[in-house]
Short mmCIF file of C-alpha atoms in Angstrom, two decimals:
data_model
loop_
_atom_site.label_atom_id
_atom_site.label_comp_id
_atom_site.label_asym_id
_atom_site.label_seq_id
_atom_site.Cartn_x
_atom_site.Cartn_y
_atom_site.Cartn_z
CA MET A 753 0.00 0.00 0.00
CA ASN A 754 1.43 3.31 -1.10
CA LEU A 755 0.98 6.75 0.44
CA VAL A 756 1.71 9.37 -2.21
CA VAL A 757 2.69 12.60 -0.45
CA PHE A 758 2.72 15.95 -2.26
CA LEU A 759 4.88 18.45 -0.37
CA SER A 760 3.89 21.65 -2.20
CA ASP A 761 2.48 23.16 -5.37
CA ARG A 762 5.79 24.80 -6.31
CA CYS A 763 8.22 23.62 -8.97
CA ASP A 764 11.17 25.16 -10.83
CA LEU A 765 10.32 23.18 -13.98
CA ALA A 766 7.29 23.35 -16.26
CA CYS A 767 7.26 19.92 -17.95
CA ASP A 768 4.55 19.91 -20.60
CA TYR A 769 3.26 16.45 -19.69
CA CYS A 770 2.84 17.33 -16.02
CA PHE A 771 -0.86 17.78 -15.24
CA LEU A 772 -0.45 19.23 -11.72
CA SER A 773 -1.52 22.79 -11.00
CA LEU A 774 1.75 24.46 -10.02
CA ASN A 775 3.12 27.92 -9.22
CA GLN A 776 -0.29 29.59 -9.14
CA GLY A 777 -1.26 32.03 -6.41
CA LYS A 778 -0.13 31.68 -2.81
CA PRO A 779 2.10 28.65 -2.16
CA THR A 780 0.61 25.61 -0.45
CA VAL A 781 3.15 23.64 1.59
CA LEU A 782 2.40 20.51 3.61
CA SER A 783 2.81 21.01 7.35
CA GLU A 784 4.82 18.59 9.46
CA THR A 785 1.73 18.10 11.64
CA ASP A 786 -0.46 16.98 8.73
CA ALA A 787 2.36 14.90 7.29
CA THR A 788 2.92 13.13 10.63
CA LYS A 789 -0.76 12.31 11.18
CA ALA A 790 -1.25 10.98 7.68
CA LEU A 791 2.01 9.05 7.71
CA ASP A 792 1.40 7.43 11.10
CA ALA A 793 -2.13 6.42 10.07
CA HIS A 794 -0.78 4.88 6.86
CA LEU A 795 1.99 2.99 8.65
CA THR A 796 -0.51 1.58 11.14
CA ARG A 797 -2.96 0.58 8.40
CA ALA A 798 -0.44 -0.87 5.93
CA GLY A 799 2.05 -2.47 8.32
CA SER A 800 4.80 -4.37 6.53
CA ARG A 801 3.25 -3.54 3.14
CA ALA A 802 3.68 0.22 3.62
CA ARG A 803 5.30 2.28 0.87
CA VAL A 804 5.69 6.05 0.74
CA THR A 805 6.32 8.11 -2.41
CA ILE A 806 7.34 11.73 -1.88
CA LEU A 807 6.51 14.17 -4.69
CA GLY A 808 6.26 17.95 -5.15
CA GLY A 809 5.86 19.96 -7.30
CA GLU A 810 9.57 19.55 -6.74
CA PRO A 811 10.02 17.89 -3.34
CA LEU A 812 13.65 18.96 -2.88
CA LEU A 813 12.57 22.59 -2.80
CA HIS A 814 11.63 21.51 0.75
CA PRO A 815 14.55 19.21 1.65
CA GLU A 816 14.03 19.18 5.42
CA LEU A 817 10.38 18.24 5.06
CA ALA A 818 11.24 15.50 2.55
CA LEU A 819 13.90 14.10 4.88
CA PHE A 820 11.59 14.36 7.90
CA ILE A 821 8.95 12.21 6.17
CA ALA A 822 11.53 9.79 4.73
CA ARG A 823 13.21 9.23 8.10
CA ARG A 824 9.94 8.66 9.93
CA ALA A 825 8.69 6.24 7.29
CA ARG A 826 11.97 4.31 7.10
CA LYS A 827 12.15 4.05 10.89
CA ALA A 828 8.83 2.20 10.71
CA GLY A 829 10.17 -0.08 7.96
CA ALA A 830 8.31 1.43 4.98
CA LYS A 831 9.85 1.56 1.52
CA VAL A 832 10.44 5.18 0.55
CA THR A 833 11.03 6.85 -2.82
CA VAL A 834 11.66 10.55 -3.37
CA VAL A 835 10.87 11.54 -6.97
CA SER A 836 12.74 14.67 -8.06
CA ASN A 837 13.52 16.59 -11.23
CA GLY A 838 17.13 16.62 -10.02
CA THR A 839 17.83 20.35 -10.03
CA HIS A 840 18.10 20.51 -6.23
CA ALA A 841 19.56 17.06 -5.61
CA THR A 842 22.67 17.76 -3.54
CA PRO A 843 25.28 15.22 -2.39
CA LYS A 844 24.20 15.84 1.22
CA ILE A 845 20.55 15.05 0.54
CA ALA A 846 21.36 12.06 -1.66
CA ALA A 847 23.78 10.65 0.91
CA GLU A 848 21.26 10.99 3.71
CA LEU A 849 18.52 9.27 1.71
CA HIS A 850 20.95 6.47 0.89
CA ARG A 851 22.01 6.20 4.54
CA ILE A 852 18.47 5.62 5.77
CA GLY A 853 17.65 3.26 2.91
CA ALA A 854 15.37 5.55 0.90
CA GLU A 855 15.50 5.73 -2.89
CA LEU A 856 16.12 8.88 -4.91
CA SER A 857 14.53 8.79 -8.38
CA LEU A 858 15.38 11.51 -10.89
CA SER A 859 13.32 12.37 -13.97
CA ILE A 860 15.67 12.47 -16.98
CA ASP A 861 14.54 11.72 -20.53
CA GLY A 862 18.01 11.24 -22.01
CA PRO A 863 20.44 13.71 -23.62
CA ALA A 864 19.56 17.38 -23.98
CA ASP A 865 17.82 17.11 -27.35
CA ALA A 866 15.30 14.61 -25.93
CA HIS A 867 15.03 15.90 -22.37
CA ASP A 868 14.55 19.60 -23.15
CA LEU A 869 11.72 18.97 -25.61
CA HIS A 870 9.34 18.51 -22.69
CA ARG A 871 11.18 19.31 -19.45
CA ARG A 872 11.72 23.08 -19.50
CA LEU A 873 12.52 25.43 -16.65
CA ALA A 874 9.56 27.35 -15.25
CA GLY A 875 10.92 30.45 -17.01
CA GLY A 876 11.03 28.61 -20.33
CA GLY A 877 14.73 27.82 -20.60
CA ALA A 878 16.40 24.44 -21.05
CA SER A 879 16.68 22.37 -17.87
CA HIS A 880 19.02 19.56 -18.95
CA GLY A 881 22.28 21.35 -18.15
CA LYS A 882 21.10 22.24 -14.65
CA VAL A 883 19.95 18.68 -13.98
CA MET A 884 23.16 17.07 -15.19
CA ASP A 885 25.28 19.59 -13.29
CA ALA A 886 23.58 18.39 -10.12
CA VAL A 887 23.91 14.73 -11.15
CA SER A 888 27.67 15.17 -11.76
CA ARG A 889 28.11 15.74 -8.01
CA LEU A 890 26.15 12.66 -6.94
CA ASN A 891 27.04 9.01 -6.45
CA ARG A 892 25.20 7.75 -9.50
CA THR A 893 25.18 4.11 -8.42
CA ASP A 894 22.53 5.07 -5.84
CA LEU A 895 20.21 6.81 -8.29
CA ARG A 896 17.22 5.60 -10.24
CA VAL A 897 16.19 7.43 -13.40
CA ASN A 898 12.63 7.73 -14.62
CA MET A 899 12.26 8.34 -18.36
CA VAL A 900 9.05 9.30 -20.16
CA ILE A 901 8.73 8.11 -23.76
CA SER A 902 6.66 10.49 -25.87
CA GLU A 903 5.70 10.28 -29.52
CA ASP A 904 8.28 12.83 -30.58
CA THR A 905 11.14 11.19 -28.65
CA VAL A 906 10.34 7.50 -29.23
CA GLY A 907 12.69 7.35 -32.22
CA ARG A 908 15.55 8.22 -29.84
CA PHE A 909 14.45 5.88 -27.06
CA LEU A 910 17.23 3.33 -27.40
CA SER A 911 19.97 5.93 -27.94
CA SER A 912 18.67 7.84 -24.89
CA VAL A 913 18.91 4.69 -22.74
CA GLU A 914 22.47 4.12 -23.95
CA TRP A 915 23.34 7.77 -23.26
CA LEU A 916 22.07 7.43 -19.68
CA ARG A 917 24.27 4.37 -19.26
CA THR A 918 27.32 6.32 -20.45
CA GLN A 919 26.57 8.77 -17.62
CA GLY A 920 26.69 5.94 -15.09
CA LEU A 921 22.89 5.83 -14.73
CA ASN A 922 22.00 2.16 -15.04
CA LYS A 923 18.91 1.87 -12.82
CA LEU A 924 16.06 2.79 -15.13
CA SER A 925 12.31 2.91 -15.28
CA PHE A 926 10.30 4.29 -18.14
CA HIS A 927 6.73 5.03 -19.00
CA ALA A 928 4.87 5.93 -22.17
CA ASP A 929 3.46 9.45 -22.22
CA VAL A 930 -0.27 8.90 -21.77
CA ALA A 931 -1.18 12.54 -21.16
CA ARG A 932 -1.68 12.92 -24.91
CA PRO A 933 -3.02 10.47 -27.50
CA TRP A 934 -0.62 8.45 -29.63
CA THR A 935 -1.19 8.36 -33.39
CA PRO A 936 -1.11 5.03 -35.25
CA GLY A 937 2.32 6.00 -36.59
CA GLY A 938 3.55 6.82 -33.11
CA LEU A 939 2.33 3.47 -31.76
CA GLU A 940 4.09 1.70 -34.63
CA ALA A 941 7.30 3.56 -33.77
CA LEU A 942 6.86 2.67 -30.08
CA SER A 943 6.44 -1.00 -30.96
CA ALA A 944 9.64 -0.97 -33.06
CA ALA A 945 11.57 0.89 -30.35
CA LEU A 946 10.50 -1.59 -27.68
CA ALA A 947 11.50 -4.54 -29.86
CA GLY A 948 14.93 -2.98 -30.24
CA PHE A 949 15.13 -2.30 -26.52
CA ALA A 950 14.27 -5.92 -25.70
CA ARG A 951 17.24 -7.12 -27.78
CA TYR A 952 19.46 -4.49 -26.16
CA ALA A 953 18.35 -5.42 -22.61
CA ARG A 954 18.93 -9.13 -23.24
CA ALA A 955 22.43 -8.42 -24.52
CA LEU A 956 23.31 -6.28 -21.48
CA GLY A 957 21.79 -8.62 -18.91
CA PRO A 958 22.42 -7.51 -15.29
CA ALA A 959 24.42 -4.46 -16.43
CA LEU A 960 21.04 -2.77 -16.94
CA SER A 961 18.71 -2.62 -13.94
CA LEU A 962 15.02 -2.19 -14.73
CA TRP A 963 13.64 -1.60 -11.28
CA HIS A 964 9.96 -2.03 -12.19
CA LEU A 965 10.31 -5.19 -14.25
CA ASP A 966 8.58 -7.47 -11.76
CA SER A 967 5.44 -5.32 -11.86
CA TYR A 968 4.97 -6.29 -15.52
CA ARG A 969 4.86 -10.04 -15.10
CA ALA A 970 1.20 -10.16 -16.06
CA ALA A 971 -1.58 -7.88 -17.20
CA VAL A 972 -4.40 -7.11 -14.78
CA ASP A 973 -8.13 -6.99 -15.39
CA GLY A 974 -8.96 -4.68 -12.52
CA PRO A 975 -7.55 -2.06 -10.16
CA GLY A 976 -6.51 -4.57 -7.49
CA ASP A 977 -7.10 -4.42 -3.77
CA GLU A 978 -4.26 -2.12 -2.78
CA GLU A 979 -4.87 1.48 -3.76
CA ASP A 980 -2.59 4.47 -3.57
CA LEU A 981 -3.69 6.98 -0.96
CA VAL A 982 -2.93 10.53 -2.11
CA LEU A 983 -2.14 13.25 0.43
CA GLY A 984 -2.21 16.76 -1.01
CA ALA A 985 0.01 19.60 0.16
CA ASP A 986 -3.10 21.06 1.80
CA GLY A 987 -3.21 18.10 4.20
CA ARG A 988 -6.27 16.59 2.57
CA TYR A 989 -6.68 13.15 1.03
CA TYR A 990 -7.69 12.80 -2.61
CA ALA A 991 -9.21 9.88 -4.51
CA SER A 992 -6.54 10.40 -7.20
CA ASP A 993 -3.71 12.81 -7.92
CA ALA A 994 -5.71 13.72 -11.04
CA TYR A 995 -7.68 16.07 -8.77
CA LEU A 996 -4.50 18.08 -8.26
CA CYS A 997 -4.77 19.36 -11.83
CA LYS A 998 -6.70 22.24 -10.25
CA PRO A 999 -5.31 24.68 -7.67
CA TYR A 1000 -5.87 23.70 -4.06
CA GLY A 1001 -9.31 24.85 -3.01
CA GLN A 1002 -10.78 24.47 -6.50
CA GLY A 1003 -10.62 20.70 -6.94
CA LEU A 1004 -12.32 19.72 -3.70
CA ALA A 1005 -14.79 17.37 -5.36
CA GLY A 1006 -11.99 14.83 -5.02
CA ALA A 1007 -11.02 15.63 -1.44
CA VAL A 1008 -12.18 13.50 1.45
CA GLY A 1009 -11.66 15.17 4.79
CA ASP A 1010 -8.28 16.25 6.01
CA ALA A 1011 -5.32 14.87 7.90
CA ALA A 1012 -6.19 16.87 11.00
CA HIS A 1013 -9.69 15.44 11.40
CA GLY A 1014 -9.55 12.07 9.69
CA HIS A 1015 -11.15 11.34 6.32
CA ASP A 1016 -14.44 10.15 4.91
CA GLU A 1017 -13.68 6.58 3.82
CA LYS A 1018 -17.12 6.12 2.23
CA LYS A 1019 -16.81 9.22 0.04
CA LEU A 1020 -13.30 8.22 -1.00
CA ARG A 1021 -14.36 4.71 -1.98
CA ASP A 1022 -17.47 5.98 -3.77
CA LEU A 1023 -15.31 8.28 -5.92
CA ILE A 1024 -12.89 5.47 -6.69
CA ARG A 1025 -15.68 3.00 -7.54
CA LYS A 1026 -17.33 5.52 -9.85
CA ALA A 1027 -14.08 6.16 -11.72
CA ASP A 1028 -13.29 2.44 -11.94
CA ALA A 1029 -16.75 1.74 -13.35
CA GLY A 1030 -16.04 4.33 -16.04
CA VAL A 1031 -12.71 2.70 -16.83
CA ARG A 1032 -14.29 -0.74 -17.00
CA SER A 1033 -16.99 0.52 -19.39
CA VAL A 1034 -14.21 1.42 -21.84
CA LEU A 1035 -11.98 -1.60 -21.34
CA GLY A 1036 -14.72 -4.23 -21.38
CA GLU A 1037 -12.98 -7.59 -21.02
CA ASP A 1038 -9.60 -6.21 -22.09
CA THR A 1039 -6.73 -6.13 -19.60
CA VAL A 1040 -4.14 -3.47 -18.88
CA TYR A 1041 -0.82 -3.44 -17.07
CA THR A 1042 -1.47 -0.12 -15.31
CA TRP A 1043 -5.02 0.61 -14.20
CA PRO A 1044 -5.92 3.97 -15.85
CA ARG A 1045 -8.06 5.56 -13.15
CA GLU A 1046 -5.86 8.66 -13.19
CA THR A 1047 -6.19 8.90 -16.98
CA PHE A 1048 -9.99 8.65 -16.79
CA LEU A 1049 -10.38 11.23 -14.01
CA LEU A 1050 -7.88 13.67 -15.49
CA ALA A 1051 -9.70 13.72 -18.83
CA GLU A 1052 -13.02 14.20 -17.04
CA LEU A 1053 -11.68 17.09 -14.96
CA GLN A 1054 -10.11 18.75 -18.02
CA GLY A 1055 -13.28 18.51 -20.08
CA ARG A 1056 -11.90 15.88 -22.46
CA ASP A 1057 -13.55 12.60 -23.42
CA PRO A 1058 -12.49 10.16 -20.67
CA LYS A 1059 -13.37 7.13 -22.78
CA ALA A 1060 -11.12 8.29 -25.60
CA ALA A 1061 -8.35 8.99 -23.09
CA VAL A 1062 -8.55 5.47 -21.62
CA ASP A 1063 -8.71 3.91 -25.06
CA GLY A 1064 -5.54 5.76 -26.08
CA PHE A 1065 -3.86 4.83 -22.82
CA ARG A 1066 -4.41 1.12 -23.21
CA ARG A 1067 -2.82 1.01 -26.64
CA ALA A 1068 0.52 2.45 -25.45
CA ASP A 1069 0.25 0.58 -22.14
CA ARG A 1070 -0.22 -2.72 -23.95
CA LEU A 1071 2.88 -2.25 -26.09
CA LEU A 1072 5.05 -1.23 -23.15
CA GLY A 1073 3.63 -3.87 -20.84
CA ASP A 1074 3.94 -6.72 -23.32
CA ALA A 1075 7.59 -5.88 -23.97
CA LEU A 1076 8.49 -5.62 -20.29
CA SER A 1077 6.45 -8.65 -19.20
CA ALA A 1078 8.36 -10.76 -21.72
CA LEU A 1079 11.65 -9.57 -20.23
CA ALA A 1080 10.31 -10.18 -16.71
CA ALA A 1081 9.32 -13.74 -17.61
CA GLU A 1082 12.83 -14.42 -18.88
CA ALA A 1083 14.40 -12.86 -15.79
CA ILE A 1084 12.68 -15.27 -13.40
CA ARG A 1085 13.28 -18.48 -15.34
#
């Protein structure tokens, strides 16, 4: 069971596939009090299955808060991941996360020509140089890199993976951009890129670490029993992080109580069930590797056709999932 914790609505990047409402109006920053109450409740509820994912905006704009949550969660035995754009990842922070057994995951899409297409600074400038300057000071063997594959970078997917390896970044995860629909030509290019990657990964063997491989061993036909619990920077729980596409205070249809006074379990589950029913109406008997509740809700909140969004999601998800599940099956033989 995963508690997804958003520390604030501030970020120094403006990635064009990020759907969060950021840098608008007065800052909202999670208080230690709300973080503690939500975290302790999660640790009690989840026990040995507890996981905690720390997000932002950019979480390392608030390093002490990120470390406070990570330390408390690790002390209770939870698995902890801090997901950062890398611009504020210092050796001190990285070393402390490593010391307590927490994971630092940086979002890097490859060399500058691929990365800067979508991950720009909040002021509009290129971010790649700033990210890699920070990375150059870190012990890269401790880092995980998260790469997003989009339709206009898929042709460089394999070369981007190899470039990351030349930088000493061998622990990789990647996801298809599902914020925007893929064209038939883009899906064909994704299929070809994944076939090439499969050959590449088999040739490298253990020299390439795909951290999320075991999660692709089989497709799923439903959302599963263990749901992510999303804590917003306002100290309130949300049925999905899709609700954070609106500024805090404007997306409260998805909020269920607050960390200070508990939360309305029935309202939360009703919202989740309603979204899952919508997803199922699109998927029918088809299966997916990643349950697209977020995709459905985000489209609904943004005034787009949620059925079309889910249909587009499953096509890219199927290609990515099939390729990785085949590698996972070989890895456990």
